[in-house]
Coordinates of C-alpha atoms in Angstrom, one line a residue:
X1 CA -20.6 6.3 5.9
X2 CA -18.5 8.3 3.3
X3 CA -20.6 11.3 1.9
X4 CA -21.5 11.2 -2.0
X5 CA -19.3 13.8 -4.0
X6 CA -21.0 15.7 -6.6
X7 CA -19.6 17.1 -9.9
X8 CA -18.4 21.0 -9.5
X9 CA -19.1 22.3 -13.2
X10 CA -22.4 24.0 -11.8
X11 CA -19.6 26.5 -10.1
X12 CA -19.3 27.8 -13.6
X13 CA -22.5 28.7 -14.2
X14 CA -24.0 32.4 -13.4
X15 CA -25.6 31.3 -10.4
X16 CA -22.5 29.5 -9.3
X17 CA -20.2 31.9 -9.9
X18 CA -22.5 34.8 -8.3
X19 CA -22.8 32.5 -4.8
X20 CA -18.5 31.9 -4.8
X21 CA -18.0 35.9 -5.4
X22 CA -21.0 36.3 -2.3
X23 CA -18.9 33.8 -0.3
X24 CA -15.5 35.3 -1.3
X25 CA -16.3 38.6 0.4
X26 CA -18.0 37.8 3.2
X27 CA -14.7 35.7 3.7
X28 CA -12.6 38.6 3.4
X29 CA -14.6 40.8 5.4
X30 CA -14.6 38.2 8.2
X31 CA -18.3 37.9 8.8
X32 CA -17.5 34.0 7.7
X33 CA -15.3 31.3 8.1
X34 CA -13.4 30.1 5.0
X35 CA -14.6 26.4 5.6
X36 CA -18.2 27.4 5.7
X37 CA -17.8 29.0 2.7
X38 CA -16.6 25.3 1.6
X39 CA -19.2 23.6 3.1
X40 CA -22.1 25.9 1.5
X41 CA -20.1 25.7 -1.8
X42 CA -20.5 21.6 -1.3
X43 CA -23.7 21.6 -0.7
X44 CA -24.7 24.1 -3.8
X45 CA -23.4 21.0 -5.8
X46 CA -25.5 18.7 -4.5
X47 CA -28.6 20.9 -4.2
X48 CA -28.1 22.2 -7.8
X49 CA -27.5 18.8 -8.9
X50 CA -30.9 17.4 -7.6
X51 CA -33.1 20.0 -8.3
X52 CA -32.1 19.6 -12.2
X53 CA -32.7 15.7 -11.9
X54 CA -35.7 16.3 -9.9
X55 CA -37.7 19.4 -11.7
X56 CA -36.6 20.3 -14.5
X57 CA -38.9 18.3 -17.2
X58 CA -38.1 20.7 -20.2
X59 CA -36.7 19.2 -23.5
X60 CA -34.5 20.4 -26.7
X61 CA -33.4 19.2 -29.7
X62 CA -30.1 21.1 -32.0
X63 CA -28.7 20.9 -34.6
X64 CA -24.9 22.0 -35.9
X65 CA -21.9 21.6 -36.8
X66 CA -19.8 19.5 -35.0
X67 CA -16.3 20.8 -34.7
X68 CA -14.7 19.3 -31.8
X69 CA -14.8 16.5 -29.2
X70 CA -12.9 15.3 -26.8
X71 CA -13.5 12.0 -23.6
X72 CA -11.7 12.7 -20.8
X73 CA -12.0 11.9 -17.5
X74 CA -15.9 10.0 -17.9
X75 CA -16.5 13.5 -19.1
X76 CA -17.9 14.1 -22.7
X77 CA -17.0 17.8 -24.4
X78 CA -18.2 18.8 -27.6
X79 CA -17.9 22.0 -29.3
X80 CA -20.7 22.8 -31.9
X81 CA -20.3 26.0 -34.3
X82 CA -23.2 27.2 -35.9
X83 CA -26.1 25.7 -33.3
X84 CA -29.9 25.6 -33.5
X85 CA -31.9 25.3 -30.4
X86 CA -35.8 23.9 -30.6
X87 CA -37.7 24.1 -27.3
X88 CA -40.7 22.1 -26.4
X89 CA -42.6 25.3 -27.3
X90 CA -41.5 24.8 -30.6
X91 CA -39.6 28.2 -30.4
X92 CA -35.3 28.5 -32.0
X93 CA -32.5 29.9 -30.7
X94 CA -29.1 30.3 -32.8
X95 CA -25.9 30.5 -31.1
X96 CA -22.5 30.8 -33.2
X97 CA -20.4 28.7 -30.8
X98 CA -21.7 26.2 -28.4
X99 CA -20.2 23.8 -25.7
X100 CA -21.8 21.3 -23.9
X101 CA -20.0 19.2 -20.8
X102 CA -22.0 15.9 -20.5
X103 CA -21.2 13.8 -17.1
X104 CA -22.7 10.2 -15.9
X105 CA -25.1 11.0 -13.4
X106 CA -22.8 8.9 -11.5
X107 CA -19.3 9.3 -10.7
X108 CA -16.6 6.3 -11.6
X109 CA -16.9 4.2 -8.5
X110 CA -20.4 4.5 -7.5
X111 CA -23.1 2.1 -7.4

């Protein structure tokens, strides 16, 4: 059975990038093996990916300006200038610049 492969844009994200700078150094100081550090990186993107799906029930709505987009790849990019955030506890957050990566929740190929 071949093993499901898992979108990597959660390596980009502060948690992400903290657990690959972890696993870089303990590479170079030997106390690991570089394909360990491949297989833990693996599985961060499917544990990351599931927990989301699974428990995280929060919801948003924005608003902006759209100023780019681009479909590439069955991946959707937008860039949005000038963004309002409104959480489910009805509070706002503005950001200046804002880009969002969108992916199917399953990969081309997949049933």
């Amino acid at each position: 059975m071949a093993s499901k492969e898992y979108y990597e844009l959660y390596r980009q994200s502060s948690i992400g990038l903290a657990l690959i700078d972890t696993l870089d150094a303990m590479v170079h100081d030997g106390r690991i093996e570089p394909q360990l550090a491949m297989k833990i990186v693996g599985t961060f993107d499917r544990v990351i990916t599931e927990v989301l799906a699974d428990k995280v029930k929060a919801r948003l709505s924005f608003k902006g300006h759209l100023d780019t987009y681009r479909f590439c790849d069955e991946v959707w990019t937008f860039l949005i200038k000038d963004a309002n955030f409104k959480l489910d506890n009805q509070s706002n957050i503005q950001a200046e610049k804002v880009k969002i990566v969108s992916c199917n929740s399953k990969k081309p190929g997949e049933t």
